[in-house]
PDB file of C-alpha atoms in Angstrom:
ATOM      1  CA  MET A   1       9.969 -14.348  -6.095  1.00 52.00           C
ATOM      2  CA  VAL A   2       6.922 -13.429  -4.018  1.00 61.00           C
ATOM      3  CA  MET A   3       9.097 -13.103  -0.905  1.00 66.00           C
ATOM      4  CA  MET A   4      11.415 -10.710  -2.733  1.00 61.00           C
ATOM      5  CA  MET A   5       8.447  -8.671  -3.900  1.00 73.00           C
ATOM      6  CA  ARG A   6       7.030  -8.590  -0.362  1.00 74.00           C
ATOM      7  CA  SER A   7      10.321  -7.474   1.115  1.00 82.00           C
ATOM      8  CA  THR A   8      10.550  -4.725  -1.502  1.00 86.00           C
ATOM      9  CA  VAL A   9       7.012  -3.591  -0.673  1.00 86.00           C
ATOM     10  CA  THR A  10       7.807  -3.729   3.054  1.00 90.00           C
ATOM     11  CA  ALA A  11      10.907  -1.583   2.542  1.00 92.00           C
ATOM     12  CA  LYS A  12       8.889   0.932   0.504  1.00 93.00           C
ATOM     13  CA  ILE A  13       6.200   1.034   3.212  1.00 95.00           C
ATOM     14  CA  GLU A  14       8.805   1.775   5.871  1.00 96.00           C
ATOM     15  CA  SER A  15      10.372   4.466   3.705  1.00 96.00           C
ATOM     16  CA  LEU A  16       7.023   6.150   3.042  1.00 96.00           C
ATOM     17  CA  ARG A  17       6.072   5.921   6.715  1.00 97.00           C
ATOM     18  CA  SER A  18       9.329   7.606   7.679  1.00 97.00           C
ATOM     19  CA  GLU A  19       8.818  10.351   5.065  1.00 96.00           C
ATOM     20  CA  LEU A  20       5.274  10.955   6.305  1.00 96.00           C
ATOM     21  CA  ASN A  21       6.443  11.151   9.916  1.00 95.00           C
ATOM     22  CA  GLU A  22       8.976  13.791   8.906  1.00 96.00           C
ATOM     23  CA  LEU A  23       6.666  15.735   6.603  1.00 96.00           C
ATOM     24  CA  ALA A  24       3.501  15.975   8.702  1.00 94.00           C
ATOM     25  CA  PRO A  25       4.984  18.059  11.557  1.00 94.00           C
ATOM     26  CA  GLN A  26       6.457  20.501   9.019  1.00 95.00           C
ATOM     27  CA  LYS A  27       3.034  21.333   7.603  1.00 93.00           C
ATOM     28  CA  ASP A  28       0.457  23.526   9.300  1.00 88.00           C
ATOM     29  CA  LYS A  29      -2.354  21.061   8.638  1.00 91.00           C
ATOM     30  CA  LEU A  30      -2.646  17.372   7.962  1.00 89.00           C
ATOM     31  CA  VAL A  31      -4.876  18.251   5.013  1.00 94.00           C
ATOM     32  CA  ASP A  32      -1.888  19.740   3.192  1.00 95.00           C
ATOM     33  CA  SER A  33      -1.771  18.322  -0.345  1.00 96.00           C
ATOM     34  CA  ALA A  34       1.752  16.895   0.091  1.00 96.00           C
ATOM     35  CA  VAL A  35       0.740  15.085   3.290  1.00 96.00           C
ATOM     36  CA  ILE A  36      -2.395  13.697   1.661  1.00 96.00           C
ATOM     37  CA  ARG A  37      -0.508  12.562  -1.449  1.00 97.00           C
ATOM     38  CA  LEU A  38       2.123  10.753   0.613  1.00 97.00           C
ATOM     39  CA  SER A  39      -0.498   9.243   2.909  1.00 96.00           C
ATOM     40  CA  GLN A  40      -2.464   7.914  -0.070  1.00 97.00           C
ATOM     41  CA  GLU A  41       0.654   6.387  -1.578  1.00 96.00           C
ATOM     42  CA  LEU A  42       1.398   4.717   1.748  1.00 96.00           C
ATOM     43  CA  ASP A  43      -2.187   3.403   1.895  1.00 96.00           C
ATOM     44  CA  ARG A  44      -1.814   1.881  -1.588  1.00 94.00           C
ATOM     45  CA  MET A  45       1.449   0.190  -0.648  1.00 92.00           C
ATOM     46  CA  ILE A  46      -0.078  -1.251   2.525  1.00 93.00           C
ATOM     47  CA  MET A  47      -3.034  -2.601   0.524  1.00 92.00           C
ATOM     48  CA  ASP A  48      -0.652  -4.148  -2.031  1.00 86.00           C
ATOM     49  CA  TYR A  49       1.257  -5.786   0.789  1.00 88.00           C
ATOM     50  CA  TYR A  50      -1.860  -7.328   2.345  1.00 89.00           C
ATOM     51  CA  ARG A  51      -3.174  -8.430  -1.035  1.00 86.00           C
ATOM     52  CA  SER A  52       0.120 -10.188  -1.724  1.00 80.00           C
ATOM     53  CA  ARG A  53      -0.147 -11.982   1.615  1.00 81.00           C
ATOM     54  CA  THR A  54      -3.678 -13.234   1.055  1.00 81.00           C
ATOM     55  CA  ARG A  55      -3.332 -14.219  -2.606  1.00 68.00           C
ATOM     56  CA  PRO A  56      -1.812 -17.662  -3.233  1.00 65.00           C
ATOM     57  CA  GLU A  57       1.470 -17.612  -5.116  1.00 60.00           C
ATOM     58  CA  GLY A  58       0.881 -17.510  -8.856  1.00 58.00           C
ATOM     59  CA  ALA A  59      -2.803 -16.617  -8.523  1.00 59.00           C
ATOM     60  CA  LYS A  60      -4.069 -13.873 -10.780  1.00 58.00           C
ATOM     61  CA  LYS A  61      -6.221 -11.040  -9.559  1.00 56.00           C
ATOM     62  CA  ALA A  62      -9.833 -11.538 -10.619  1.00 54.00           C
ATOM     63  CA  ARG A  63     -11.465  -8.484 -12.100  1.00 54.00           C
ATOM     64  CA  GLY A  64     -15.193  -8.232 -11.869  1.00 52.00           C
ATOM     65  CA  SER A  65     -15.692 -11.963 -11.719  1.00 48.00           C
ATOM     66  CA  ARG A  66     -18.400 -13.396  -9.571  1.00 51.00           C
ATOM     67  CA  CYS A  67     -18.947 -16.837  -8.264  1.00 51.00           C
ATOM     68  CA  ILE A  68     -22.368 -18.079  -9.361  1.00 52.00           C
ATOM     69  CA  GLN A  69     -23.935 -20.713  -7.175  1.00 49.00           C
ATOM     70  CA  ASN A  70     -26.672 -23.013  -8.426  1.00 43.00           C
TER      71      ASN A  70
END
């Protein structure tokens, strides 16, 4: 299941990257809101991909938990 999810994320990353490569030259500036929005979405997808690679299968994401050492 994780492999299928990763391949889906990888496909989405490639799609977004292609869209960004087409969109950026059409805009006058890279700070155009459409370019920024697409770039941020691509960043999120890349982060999701790397998180899925580093998290063991079945592990849940810890929120605000800290490891306390004695």
